[in-house]
Coordinates of C-alpha atoms in Angstrom, one line a residue:
Chain A
M1 CA 0.0 -0.1 0.0
N2 CA 1.5 3.3 -1.0
A3 CA 2.0 6.4 1.2
E4 CA -0.6 8.1 -1.0
L5 CA -3.3 6.0 0.5
I6 CA -1.9 6.4 4.2
N7 CA -0.7 9.9 4.6
P8 CA -4.4 11.4 4.4
F9 CA -5.3 9.3 7.6
L10 CA -2.2 10.5 9.2
K11 CA -2.9 14.0 8.5
A12 CA -6.8 13.8 9.5
V13 CA -6.0 12.2 12.9
I14 CA -3.4 15.1 13.7
E15 CA -6.1 17.7 12.3
V16 CA -9.1 16.4 14.2
L17 CA -7.3 16.1 17.7
S18 CA -5.8 19.4 17.2
T19 CA -8.9 21.2 16.3
M20 CA -11.4 19.3 18.6
A21 CA -9.2 18.7 21.6
R22 CA -6.4 21.1 21.1
I23 CA -4.1 18.2 21.6
E24 CA -0.9 17.6 19.7
A25 CA -0.8 13.8 18.5
K26 CA 2.8 12.7 17.5
P27 CA 2.9 10.1 14.7
G28 CA 5.5 7.3 14.8
K29 CA 6.7 5.5 11.9
P30 CA 4.1 3.3 10.3
F31 CA 4.6 0.0 9.9
V32 CA 3.1 -3.4 8.3
K33 CA 1.0 -5.3 10.9
K34 CA 2.3 -8.7 11.1
D35 CA 2.7 -10.9 14.3
K36 CA 2.6 -7.8 16.3
V37 CA -0.9 -7.2 17.6
A38 CA -2.0 -3.7 18.7
R39 CA -4.2 -3.8 21.6
G40 CA -6.4 -1.1 22.7
D41 CA -9.2 -0.5 25.3
V42 CA -11.3 1.8 23.1
T43 CA -11.5 1.5 19.3
G44 CA -13.5 3.3 16.7
M45 CA -14.0 1.5 13.4
V46 CA -15.5 2.2 10.2
G47 CA -15.6 0.2 6.9
L48 CA -14.9 1.9 3.7
A49 CA -16.4 0.4 0.4
G50 CA -16.4 1.4 -3.2
K51 CA -16.6 -0.4 -6.5
Q52 CA -12.8 -0.3 -6.8
L53 CA -11.5 -0.1 -3.3
K54 CA -12.5 -1.8 -0.1
G55 CA -11.0 -1.2 3.3
S56 CA -11.3 -0.6 6.9
L57 CA -10.1 2.0 9.4
A58 CA -9.6 1.4 13.1
L59 CA -8.5 4.0 15.8
S60 CA -7.5 2.0 18.8
F61 CA -6.8 3.9 21.9
S62 CA -5.4 3.1 25.3
E63 CA -7.6 4.0 28.2
K64 CA -5.1 6.8 29.3
A65 CA -4.9 8.3 25.8
I66 CA -8.7 8.4 25.1
L67 CA -9.3 9.9 28.6
Q68 CA -6.9 12.9 27.9
I69 CA -8.4 13.5 24.6
A70 CA -11.9 13.3 26.0
T71 CA -10.9 15.8 28.6
G72 CA -9.4 18.2 25.8
M73 CA -12.5 17.6 23.7
L74 CA -15.1 18.2 26.5
G75 CA -13.2 21.0 28.4
E76 CA -13.8 19.1 31.7
P77 CA -11.9 16.4 33.5
I78 CA -13.0 12.8 32.3
D79 CA -11.8 10.0 34.3
Q80 CA -13.9 7.2 33.2
V81 CA -14.7 5.5 29.9
D82 CA -18.5 5.4 29.5
D83 CA -21.3 6.0 26.9
S84 CA -20.2 9.4 26.1
I85 CA -16.7 8.2 25.3
A86 CA -18.2 5.6 22.8
D87 CA -20.2 8.6 21.3
M88 CA -17.3 10.7 20.9
V89 CA -14.8 8.0 19.6
G90 CA -17.6 7.3 16.9
E91 CA -17.3 11.1 16.0
I92 CA -13.6 11.4 15.8
T93 CA -13.7 8.1 13.6
N94 CA -16.4 9.9 11.4
M95 CA -14.3 13.3 11.2
V96 CA -11.0 11.4 10.4
T97 CA -12.8 9.4 7.7
G98 CA -14.7 12.4 6.3
I99 CA -11.4 14.3 5.9
T100 CA -9.6 11.5 4.4
K101 CA -12.3 10.5 2.0
K102 CA -12.4 14.0 0.6
I103 CA -8.5 14.1 0.0
L104 CA -8.5 10.5 -1.5
S105 CA -11.6 11.4 -3.7
E106 CA -9.4 14.3 -5.2
K107 CA -6.8 11.7 -6.1
G108 CA -9.2 9.5 -7.7
Y109 CA -9.8 6.9 -4.9
K110 CA -13.5 6.8 -4.3
F111 CA -15.3 5.1 -1.6
E112 CA -18.2 5.5 0.7
M113 CA -18.1 5.1 4.4
A114 CA -20.1 2.7 6.4
I115 CA -21.6 3.4 9.9
P116 CA -18.7 3.9 12.6
T117 CA -18.8 1.5 15.6
T118 CA -16.9 1.9 18.9
I119 CA -15.5 -1.0 20.6
I120 CA -15.1 -0.8 24.5
G121 CA -13.3 -3.5 26.3
K122 CA -10.0 -3.9 28.1
N123 CA -7.0 -4.7 26.1
H124 CA -8.8 -6.1 22.9
S125 CA -7.2 -7.0 19.6
L126 CA -8.2 -6.6 15.8
T127 CA -7.6 -8.9 13.1
H128 CA -8.4 -7.7 9.6
K129 CA -9.7 -10.4 6.8
T130 CA -7.7 -9.2 3.9
S131 CA -5.1 -10.4 1.4
G132 CA -3.6 -6.9 1.5
P133 CA -1.4 -5.4 4.0
V134 CA -2.5 -3.8 7.2
I135 CA -0.6 -0.6 8.1
I136 CA -0.3 0.5 11.5
I137 CA 0.5 4.3 12.3
P138 CA 1.5 4.5 16.0
F139 CA 0.7 7.9 17.6
T140 CA 1.6 9.3 21.1
V141 CA -0.3 12.0 23.1
E142 CA 1.1 13.1 26.6
A143 CA -1.0 10.4 28.6
G144 CA -0.3 7.5 26.4
E145 CA -0.4 5.9 22.9
F146 CA -2.9 5.0 20.1
F147 CA -2.8 3.2 17.0
V148 CA -4.3 3.9 13.6
E149 CA -4.8 0.8 11.6
V150 CA -5.7 1.2 7.8
C151 CA -6.1 -1.8 5.2
F152 CA -7.3 -1.4 1.7
E153 CA -7.5 -3.9 -1.0
Chain B
M1 CA -36.0 -0.8 9.8
N2 CA -38.2 -3.1 8.1
A3 CA -38.0 -7.0 8.2
E4 CA -37.2 -7.1 4.5
L5 CA -33.6 -5.9 5.5
I6 CA -33.1 -8.0 8.7
N7 CA -34.6 -11.3 7.7
P8 CA -31.6 -12.0 5.0
F9 CA -29.1 -11.7 7.8
L10 CA -31.1 -14.0 10.0
K11 CA -31.5 -16.7 7.2
A12 CA -27.7 -16.2 6.3
V13 CA -26.6 -16.9 9.7
I14 CA -28.4 -20.1 10.0
E15 CA -27.4 -21.1 6.5
V16 CA -23.7 -20.6 7.2
L17 CA -23.5 -22.3 10.4
S18 CA -25.7 -25.2 9.2
T19 CA -23.5 -25.6 6.1
M20 CA -20.2 -25.1 7.5
A21 CA -20.4 -26.3 11.0
R22 CA -23.5 -28.5 10.9
I23 CA -24.8 -26.6 14.0
E24 CA -28.4 -25.4 14.3
A25 CA -28.4 -21.9 15.6
K26 CA -32.0 -20.9 17.1
P27 CA -32.7 -17.3 16.4
G28 CA -34.6 -15.4 19.2
K29 CA -36.9 -12.5 18.8
P30 CA -35.2 -9.4 17.2
F31 CA -35.2 -6.4 19.2
V32 CA -34.2 -2.7 19.0
K33 CA -30.8 -2.1 21.0
K34 CA -31.4 0.5 23.4
D35 CA -29.7 0.8 26.9
K36 CA -29.2 -3.0 26.8
V37 CA -25.7 -3.5 25.6
A38 CA -24.9 -7.1 24.1
R39 CA -21.3 -8.0 25.2
G40 CA -19.4 -10.6 23.2
D41 CA -15.9 -12.1 23.6
V42 CA -15.2 -12.4 19.9
T43 CA -16.7 -10.4 17.2
G44 CA -16.8 -10.2 13.6
M45 CA -17.6 -6.9 12.0
V46 CA -18.1 -5.5 8.4
G47 CA -19.2 -2.0 7.1
L48 CA -21.6 -2.0 4.3
A49 CA -21.5 1.0 2.0
G50 CA -23.4 2.2 -0.9
K51 CA -24.7 5.4 -2.4
Q52 CA -28.2 5.1 -1.0
L53 CA -27.5 2.9 1.9
K54 CA -24.8 2.6 4.6
G55 CA -24.7 0.1 7.4
S56 CA -22.7 -2.1 9.7
L57 CA -23.2 -5.8 10.7
A58 CA -21.5 -7.4 13.6
L59 CA -21.7 -11.0 14.8
S60 CA -20.8 -11.1 18.8
F61 CA -20.1 -14.4 20.3
S62 CA -19.8 -15.8 23.6
E63 CA -16.4 -17.5 24.0
K64 CA -18.5 -20.9 24.6
A65 CA -20.5 -20.4 21.5
I66 CA -17.7 -19.6 19.2
L67 CA -15.6 -22.5 20.5
Q68 CA -18.7 -24.9 19.7
I69 CA -18.8 -23.3 16.2
A70 CA -15.0 -23.6 15.6
T71 CA -15.0 -27.4 16.7
G72 CA -17.9 -27.8 14.3
M73 CA -16.2 -26.2 11.4
L74 CA -12.8 -27.7 12.0
G75 CA -14.0 -31.1 12.9
E76 CA -11.6 -31.5 15.9
P77 CA -12.0 -30.0 19.5
I78 CA -11.2 -26.4 19.8
D79 CA -10.8 -25.1 23.3
Q80 CA -9.1 -21.8 23.1
V81 CA -9.7 -18.6 21.1
D82 CA -6.5 -17.8 19.2
D83 CA -5.5 -16.4 15.7
S84 CA -7.3 -19.3 13.9
I85 CA -10.5 -18.3 15.5
A86 CA -10.0 -14.8 14.5
D87 CA -9.5 -15.9 10.8
M88 CA -12.6 -18.1 11.0
V89 CA -15.0 -15.5 12.4
G90 CA -13.6 -13.2 9.5
E91 CA -14.7 -15.7 7.1
I92 CA -18.1 -16.3 8.7
T93 CA -18.7 -12.6 8.7
N94 CA -17.7 -12.6 4.8
M95 CA -20.0 -15.4 4.0
V96 CA -22.9 -14.1 6.1
T97 CA -22.6 -10.7 4.3
G98 CA -22.1 -12.3 0.8
I99 CA -25.4 -14.3 1.0
T100 CA -27.3 -11.2 2.4
K101 CA -25.9 -8.8 -0.1
K102 CA -27.1 -11.2 -2.9
I103 CA -30.6 -11.4 -1.4
L104 CA -30.9 -7.6 -0.8
S105 CA -29.4 -6.8 -4.2
E106 CA -32.2 -8.6 -5.8
K107 CA -34.6 -6.4 -3.7
G108 CA -33.1 -3.3 -4.9
Y109 CA -30.9 -2.6 -1.9
K110 CA -27.3 -2.0 -3.2
F111 CA -24.1 -2.0 -1.3
E112 CA -20.5 -2.8 -1.2
M113 CA -18.8 -4.7 1.6
A114 CA -15.7 -3.3 3.4
I115 CA -13.1 -5.4 5.0
P116 CA -14.3 -7.6 7.8
T117 CA -12.4 -7.3 11.2
T118 CA -12.4 -9.7 14.2
I119 CA -12.4 -8.3 17.7
I120 CA -11.1 -10.5 20.4
G121 CA -11.4 -9.4 24.0
K122 CA -13.3 -10.7 27.1
N123 CA -16.7 -9.0 27.5
H124 CA -16.5 -6.0 24.9
S125 CA -19.3 -3.8 24.1
L126 CA -20.2 -2.3 20.6
T127 CA -21.9 1.1 20.1
H128 CA -22.9 2.1 16.5
K129 CA -22.6 6.0 15.6
T130 CA -25.9 6.1 13.8
S131 CA -29.2 8.0 14.0
G132 CA -31.2 4.9 12.7
P133 CA -32.2 1.9 14.9
V134 CA -29.9 -0.9 15.8
I135 CA -31.6 -4.2 15.5
I136 CA -30.2 -7.4 17.5
I137 CA -31.1 -10.8 16.7
P138 CA -30.1 -13.1 19.6
F139 CA -29.2 -16.7 18.7
T140 CA -28.5 -19.7 20.7
V141 CA -26.4 -22.7 19.9
E142 CA -25.8 -25.6 22.4
A143 CA -23.0 -24.3 24.2
G144 CA -24.1 -20.5 24.3
E145 CA -25.3 -17.6 22.8
F146 CA -24.5 -15.0 20.2
F147 CA -25.9 -11.8 18.9
V148 CA -26.2 -10.4 15.4
E149 CA -26.3 -6.6 15.5
V150 CA -27.4 -4.9 12.2
C151 CA -27.9 -1.2 11.5
F152 CA -28.7 0.7 8.3
E153 CA -29.3 4.2 7.5

């Protein structure tokens, strides 16, 4: 999978967290997911589907990271993962996908977005059923880390 | 959401488990997901997206139920959730969606399928970011229960 497909997701994540939560998310080096499984506590997922392209996006947060982001977005201290976090992560997933979809569409990659789903559960793992590569972009915020997983085929 | 959209998923689940695992999955009465959150240990999810329709499908299994299904599919006793289960649940999700897509397409509902993802983690919950209803179809197999969650908008 080429950088042209991955970079828009990276930019969108930084933009959304900066705008909505005034948080600087620092990206690490993207890598291909192999044996190493990223585990998160709260994950926003959305399917991407078009005639030429299908894919999946997951934003998988550690509890500490998502609580810092929630605190930034809501402007008050948030110290537990509850329904409002599920809703917020769905919204972040929506915004990241919306921005990415627009950029990729201008480059000729067309797809529609499915309904985002938030998964909450300590230390869960994700496995994508694809013959193509799964790219992970690790991010850190002050309180912890999160991972963006993208696959396309 | 009308029964015309839900019934194909119900039929597809029964057909796939019967054909692939020789297991009879008994459906309960579908209900609208509200406060009640279905929690599963292993979930297969896939996004559905088209120009007129977007949605999400989740098959959320208790550990006991998926181990019975895996034992039926693989023809040997399976007693733990590992990578091969993740792969198998992705494949079940693929097959259920494929059958449903064909039936709904004949009724005029067109959508493409995203890449299925399997989530593994004890007792996780799912929240769909949608203004439309989320329908849950509860199923039981001998060893336990599982839930099919469908939303469309």
